[in-house]
mmCIF file of C-alpha atoms in Angstrom:
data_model
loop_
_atom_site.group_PDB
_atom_site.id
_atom_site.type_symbol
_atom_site.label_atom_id
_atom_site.label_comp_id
_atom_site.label_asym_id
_atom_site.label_seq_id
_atom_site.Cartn_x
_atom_site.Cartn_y
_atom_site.Cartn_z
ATOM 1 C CA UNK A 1 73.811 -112.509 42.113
ATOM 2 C CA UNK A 2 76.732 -114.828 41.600
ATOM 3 C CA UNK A 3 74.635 -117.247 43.129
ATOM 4 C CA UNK A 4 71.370 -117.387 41.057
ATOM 5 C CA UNK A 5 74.300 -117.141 37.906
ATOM 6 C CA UNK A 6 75.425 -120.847 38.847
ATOM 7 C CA UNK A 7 72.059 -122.189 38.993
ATOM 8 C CA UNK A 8 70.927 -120.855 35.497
ATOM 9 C CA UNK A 9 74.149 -122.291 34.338
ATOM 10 C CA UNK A 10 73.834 -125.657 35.768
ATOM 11 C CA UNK A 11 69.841 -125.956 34.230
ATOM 12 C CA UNK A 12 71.407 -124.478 31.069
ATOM 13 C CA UNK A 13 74.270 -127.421 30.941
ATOM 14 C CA UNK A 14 71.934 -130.127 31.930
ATOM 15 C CA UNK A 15 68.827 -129.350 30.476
ATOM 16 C CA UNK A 16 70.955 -128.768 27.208
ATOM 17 C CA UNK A 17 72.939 -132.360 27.753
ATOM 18 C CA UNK A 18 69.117 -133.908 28.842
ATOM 19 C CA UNK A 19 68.264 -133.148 24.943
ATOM 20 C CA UNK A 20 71.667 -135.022 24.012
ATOM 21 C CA UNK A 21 72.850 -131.418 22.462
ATOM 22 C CA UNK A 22 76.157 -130.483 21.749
ATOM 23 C CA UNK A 23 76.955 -126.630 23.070
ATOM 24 C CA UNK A 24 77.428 -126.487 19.430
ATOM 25 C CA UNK A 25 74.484 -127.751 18.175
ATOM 26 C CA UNK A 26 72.211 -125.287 20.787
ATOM 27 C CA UNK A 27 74.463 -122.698 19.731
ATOM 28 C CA UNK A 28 73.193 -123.329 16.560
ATOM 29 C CA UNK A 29 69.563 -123.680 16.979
ATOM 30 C CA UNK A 30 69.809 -120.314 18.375
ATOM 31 C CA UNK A 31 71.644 -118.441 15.977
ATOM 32 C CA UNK A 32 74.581 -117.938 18.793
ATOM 33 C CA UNK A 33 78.278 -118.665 18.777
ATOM 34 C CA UNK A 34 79.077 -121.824 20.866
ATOM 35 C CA UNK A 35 81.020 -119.407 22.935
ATOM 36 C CA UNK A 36 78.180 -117.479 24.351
ATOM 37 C CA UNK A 37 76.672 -121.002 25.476
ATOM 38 C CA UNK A 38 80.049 -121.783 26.582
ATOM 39 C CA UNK A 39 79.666 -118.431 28.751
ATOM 40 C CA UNK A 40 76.260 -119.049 30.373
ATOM 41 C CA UNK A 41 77.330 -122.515 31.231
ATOM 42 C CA UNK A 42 79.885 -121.125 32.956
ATOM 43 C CA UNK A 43 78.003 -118.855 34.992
ATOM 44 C CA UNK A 44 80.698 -115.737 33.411
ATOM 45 C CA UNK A 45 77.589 -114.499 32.414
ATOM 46 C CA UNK A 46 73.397 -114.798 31.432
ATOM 47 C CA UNK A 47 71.397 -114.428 28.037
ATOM 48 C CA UNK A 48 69.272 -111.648 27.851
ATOM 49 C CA UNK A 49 65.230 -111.751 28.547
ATOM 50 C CA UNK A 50 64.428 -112.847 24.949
ATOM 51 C CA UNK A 51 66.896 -115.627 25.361
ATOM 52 C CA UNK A 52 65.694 -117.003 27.960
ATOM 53 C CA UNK A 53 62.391 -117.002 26.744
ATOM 54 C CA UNK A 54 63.566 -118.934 23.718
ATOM 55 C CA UNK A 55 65.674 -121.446 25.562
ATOM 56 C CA UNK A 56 62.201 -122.029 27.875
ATOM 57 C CA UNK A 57 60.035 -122.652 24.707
ATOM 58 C CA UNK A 58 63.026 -124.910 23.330
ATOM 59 C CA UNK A 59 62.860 -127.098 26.614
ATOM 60 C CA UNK A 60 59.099 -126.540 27.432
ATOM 61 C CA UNK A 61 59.835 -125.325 30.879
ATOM 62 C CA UNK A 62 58.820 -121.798 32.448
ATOM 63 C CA UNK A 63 61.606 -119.200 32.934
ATOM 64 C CA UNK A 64 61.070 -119.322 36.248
ATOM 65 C CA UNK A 65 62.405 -122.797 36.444
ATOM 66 C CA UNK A 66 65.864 -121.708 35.156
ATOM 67 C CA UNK A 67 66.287 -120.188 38.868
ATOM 68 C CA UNK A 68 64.845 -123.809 40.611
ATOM 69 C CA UNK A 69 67.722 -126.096 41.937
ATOM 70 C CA UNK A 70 67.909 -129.142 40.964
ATOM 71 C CA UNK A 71 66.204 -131.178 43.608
ATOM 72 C CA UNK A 72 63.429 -128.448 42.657
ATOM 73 C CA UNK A 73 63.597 -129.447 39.406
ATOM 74 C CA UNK A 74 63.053 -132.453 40.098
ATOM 75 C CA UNK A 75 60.554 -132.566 42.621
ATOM 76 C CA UNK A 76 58.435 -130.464 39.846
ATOM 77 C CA UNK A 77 58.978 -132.944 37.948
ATOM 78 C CA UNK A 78 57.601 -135.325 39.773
ATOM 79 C CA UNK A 79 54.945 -133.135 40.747
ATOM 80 C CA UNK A 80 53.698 -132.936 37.355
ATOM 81 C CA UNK A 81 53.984 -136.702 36.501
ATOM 82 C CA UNK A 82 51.639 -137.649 38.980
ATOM 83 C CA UNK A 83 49.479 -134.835 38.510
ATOM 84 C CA UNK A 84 49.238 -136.149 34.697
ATOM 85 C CA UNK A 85 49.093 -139.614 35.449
ATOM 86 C CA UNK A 86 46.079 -138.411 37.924
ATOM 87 C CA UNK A 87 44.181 -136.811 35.019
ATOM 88 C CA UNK A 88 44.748 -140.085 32.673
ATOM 89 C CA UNK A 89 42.719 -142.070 35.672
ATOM 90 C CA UNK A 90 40.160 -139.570 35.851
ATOM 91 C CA UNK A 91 39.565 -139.396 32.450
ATOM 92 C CA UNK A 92 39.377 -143.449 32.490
ATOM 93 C CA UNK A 93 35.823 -143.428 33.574
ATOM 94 C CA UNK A 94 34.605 -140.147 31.264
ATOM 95 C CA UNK A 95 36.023 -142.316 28.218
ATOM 96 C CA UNK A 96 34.126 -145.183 29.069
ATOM 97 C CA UNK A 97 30.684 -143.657 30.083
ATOM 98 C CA UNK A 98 30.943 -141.995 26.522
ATOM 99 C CA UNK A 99 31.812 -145.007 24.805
ATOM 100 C CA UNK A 100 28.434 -146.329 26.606
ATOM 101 C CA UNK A 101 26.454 -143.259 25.872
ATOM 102 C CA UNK A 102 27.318 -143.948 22.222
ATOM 103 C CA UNK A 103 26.335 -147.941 22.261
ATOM 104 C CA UNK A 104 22.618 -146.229 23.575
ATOM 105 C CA UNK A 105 22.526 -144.055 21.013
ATOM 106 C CA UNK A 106 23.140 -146.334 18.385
ATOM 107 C CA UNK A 107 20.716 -149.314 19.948
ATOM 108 C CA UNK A 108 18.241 -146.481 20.015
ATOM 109 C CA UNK A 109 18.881 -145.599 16.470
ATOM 110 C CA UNK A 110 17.735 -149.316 15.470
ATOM 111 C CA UNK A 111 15.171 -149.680 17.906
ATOM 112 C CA UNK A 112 13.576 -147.022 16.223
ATOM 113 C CA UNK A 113 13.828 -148.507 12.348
ATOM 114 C CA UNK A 114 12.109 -151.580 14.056
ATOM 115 C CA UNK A 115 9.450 -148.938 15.751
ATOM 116 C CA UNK A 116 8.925 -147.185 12.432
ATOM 117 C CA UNK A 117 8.574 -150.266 10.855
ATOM 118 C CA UNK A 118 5.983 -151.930 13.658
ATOM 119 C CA UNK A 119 3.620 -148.709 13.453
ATOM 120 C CA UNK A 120 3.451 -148.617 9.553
ATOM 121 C CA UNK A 121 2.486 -152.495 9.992
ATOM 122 C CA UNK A 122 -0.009 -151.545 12.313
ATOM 123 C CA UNK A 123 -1.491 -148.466 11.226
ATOM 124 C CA UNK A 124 -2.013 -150.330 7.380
ATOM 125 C CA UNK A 125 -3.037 -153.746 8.938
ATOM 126 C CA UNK A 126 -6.019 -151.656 10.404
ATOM 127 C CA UNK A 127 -6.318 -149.418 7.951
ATOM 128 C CA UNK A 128 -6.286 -151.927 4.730
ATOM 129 C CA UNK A 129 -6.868 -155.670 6.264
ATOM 130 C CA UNK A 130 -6.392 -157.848 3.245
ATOM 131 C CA UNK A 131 -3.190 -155.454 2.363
ATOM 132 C CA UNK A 132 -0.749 -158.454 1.764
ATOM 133 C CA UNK A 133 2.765 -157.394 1.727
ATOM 134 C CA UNK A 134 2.301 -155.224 4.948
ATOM 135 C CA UNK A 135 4.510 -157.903 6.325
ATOM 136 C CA UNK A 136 7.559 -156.789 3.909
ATOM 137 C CA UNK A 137 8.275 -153.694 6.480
ATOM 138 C CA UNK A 138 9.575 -156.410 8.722
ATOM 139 C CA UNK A 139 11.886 -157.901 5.952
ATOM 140 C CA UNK A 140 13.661 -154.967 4.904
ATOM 141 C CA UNK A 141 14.204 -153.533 8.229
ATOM 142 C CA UNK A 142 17.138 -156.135 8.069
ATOM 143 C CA UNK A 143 19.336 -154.392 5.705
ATOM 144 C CA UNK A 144 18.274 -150.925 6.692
ATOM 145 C CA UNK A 145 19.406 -151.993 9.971
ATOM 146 C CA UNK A 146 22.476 -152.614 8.895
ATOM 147 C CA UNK A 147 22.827 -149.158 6.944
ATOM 148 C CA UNK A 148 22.045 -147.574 10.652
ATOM 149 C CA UNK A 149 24.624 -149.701 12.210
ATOM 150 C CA UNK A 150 27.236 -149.310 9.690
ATOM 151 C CA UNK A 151 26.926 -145.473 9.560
ATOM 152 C CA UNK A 152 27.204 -145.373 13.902
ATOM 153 C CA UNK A 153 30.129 -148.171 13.500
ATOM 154 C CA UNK A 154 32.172 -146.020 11.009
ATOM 155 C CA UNK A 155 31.348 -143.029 12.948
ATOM 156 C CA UNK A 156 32.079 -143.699 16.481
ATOM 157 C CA UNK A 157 33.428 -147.631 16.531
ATOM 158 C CA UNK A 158 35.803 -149.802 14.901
ATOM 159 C CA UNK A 159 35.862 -149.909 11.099
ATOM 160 C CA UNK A 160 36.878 -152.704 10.996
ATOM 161 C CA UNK A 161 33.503 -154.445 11.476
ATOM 162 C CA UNK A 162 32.479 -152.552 8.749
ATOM 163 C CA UNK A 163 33.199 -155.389 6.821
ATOM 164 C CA UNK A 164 30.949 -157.870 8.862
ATOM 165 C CA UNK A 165 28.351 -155.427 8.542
ATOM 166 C CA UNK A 166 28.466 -154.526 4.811
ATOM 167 C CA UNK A 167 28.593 -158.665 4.417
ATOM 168 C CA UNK A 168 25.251 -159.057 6.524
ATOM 169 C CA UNK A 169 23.496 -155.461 4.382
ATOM 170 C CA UNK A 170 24.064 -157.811 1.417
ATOM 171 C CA UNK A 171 22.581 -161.086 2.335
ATOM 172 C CA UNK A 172 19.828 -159.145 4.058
ATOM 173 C CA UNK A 173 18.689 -157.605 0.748
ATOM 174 C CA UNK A 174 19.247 -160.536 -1.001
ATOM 175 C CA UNK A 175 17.467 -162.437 1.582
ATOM 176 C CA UNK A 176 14.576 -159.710 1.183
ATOM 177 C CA UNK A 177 14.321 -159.791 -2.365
ATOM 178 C CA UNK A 178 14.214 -163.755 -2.441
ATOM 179 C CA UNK A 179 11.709 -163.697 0.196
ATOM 180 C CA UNK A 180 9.693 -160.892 -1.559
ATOM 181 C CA UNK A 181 9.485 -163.395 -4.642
ATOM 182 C CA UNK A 182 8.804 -166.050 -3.309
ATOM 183 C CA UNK A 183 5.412 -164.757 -1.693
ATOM 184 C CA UNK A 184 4.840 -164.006 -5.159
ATOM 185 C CA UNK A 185 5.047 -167.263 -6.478
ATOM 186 C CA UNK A 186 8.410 -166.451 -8.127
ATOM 187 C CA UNK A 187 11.344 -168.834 -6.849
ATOM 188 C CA UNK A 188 14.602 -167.375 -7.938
ATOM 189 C CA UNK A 189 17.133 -168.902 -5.223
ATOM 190 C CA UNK A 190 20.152 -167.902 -7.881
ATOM 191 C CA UNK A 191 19.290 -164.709 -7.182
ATOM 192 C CA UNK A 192 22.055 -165.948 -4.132
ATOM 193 C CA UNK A 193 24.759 -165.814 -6.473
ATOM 194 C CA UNK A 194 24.898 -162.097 -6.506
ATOM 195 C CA UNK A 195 26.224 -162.843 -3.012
ATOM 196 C CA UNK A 196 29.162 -164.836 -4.256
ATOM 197 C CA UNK A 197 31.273 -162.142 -5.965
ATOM 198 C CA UNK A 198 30.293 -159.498 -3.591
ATOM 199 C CA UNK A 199 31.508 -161.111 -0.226
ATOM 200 C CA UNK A 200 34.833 -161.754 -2.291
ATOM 201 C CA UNK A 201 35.119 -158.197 -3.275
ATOM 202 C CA UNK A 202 34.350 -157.225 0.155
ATOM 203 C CA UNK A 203 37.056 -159.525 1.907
ATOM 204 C CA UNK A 204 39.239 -158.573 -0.642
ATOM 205 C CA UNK A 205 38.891 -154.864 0.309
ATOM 206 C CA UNK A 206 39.221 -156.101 4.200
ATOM 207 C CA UNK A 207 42.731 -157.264 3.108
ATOM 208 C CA UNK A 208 43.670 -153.791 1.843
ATOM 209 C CA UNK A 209 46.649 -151.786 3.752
ATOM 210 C CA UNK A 210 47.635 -147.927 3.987
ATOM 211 C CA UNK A 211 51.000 -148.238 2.085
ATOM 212 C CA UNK A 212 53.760 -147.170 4.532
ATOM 213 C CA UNK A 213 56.206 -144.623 3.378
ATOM 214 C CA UNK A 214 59.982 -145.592 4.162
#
């Protein structure tokens, strides 16, 4: 008995000095007098069930390890390093398959704006010959592209080519709305200058930071 007393006191005095606590300082996280610490320290005597239990949560060990020597300690330890540092490599090449499942998804996603857009084309080219702005599907797929790509980006990639992507949704539309004058016989290239204060107020939002709390 004497002997399973020392080793409980040892784990107690070095898995309390591990934290950097004071027998103080446990005694007070415990609502004990530094006395009774003292004691279990010691060996003179051990803390009762529910003690132990809340000196095992405190350290994140089992109770069970409070009876383990400590080269036992240690070699659990060690045990459980490599087993984590195991599961970290084996999650390596989960983490990137699902990164790559996502990239397919998403190229899928606008493959399929550009299929929508194809069939409508073909389906009114045959159904309505001389139909003339059957071609515009083709033109504003652009910026709808983008919409598809910004909504996968913000979901599942970095945000921070949102940016790129909102800058590219704007020139596409503008570039669709020029284009869909100018078949028209209407040539309104300032329409461009819409562009102008929109990329600014979209780089100046790029420059915006969380404000860190001292």
């Amino acid at each position: 008995m004497d002997h399973w007393k020392q080793i409980v006191a040892a784990n107690l005095s070095a898995l309390r000095k591990e934290k950097g606590l004071t027998q103080v300082q446990l005694a007070e996280q415990l609502h004990y007098s530094d006395k009774a610490v003292s004691k279990w320290e010691r060996g003179e005597s051990l803390p009762d069930l529910a003690v132990m239990k809340q000196l095992a949560d405190f350290y994140g060990i089992l109770i069970d390890d409070f009876l383990l020597t400590a080269e036992q300690r240690a070699d659990k330890q060690t045990i459980s390093q490599e087993a984590s540092a195991s599961d970290s490599i084996d999650e390596q090449p989960a983490k990137k398959q699902t990164q790559m499942n996502r990239l397919v998804i998403a190229g899928m996603a606008v493959m399929l704006v550009w299929l929508i857009a194809s069939m409508i084309f073909v389906v009114l080219d045959a159904a309505v010959p001389d139909l003339e702005y059957s071609r515009f599907l083709f033109i504003y797929a652009a910026p709808i592209t983008a919409i598809v790509v910004l909504v996968f980006n913000s979901i599942w990639f970095n945000p921070r080519w949102n940016y790129i992507i909102i800058s590219f949704l704007v020139w596409s539309l503008l570039g669709a709305l020029f284009l869909t004058f100018y078949i028209n016989g209407i040539l309104i290239w300032k329409l461009f200058f819409i562009g102008i204060p929109a990329q600014l107020i979209i780089f100046l939002w790029s420059r915006l930071r969380p404000t860190v709390k001292k």
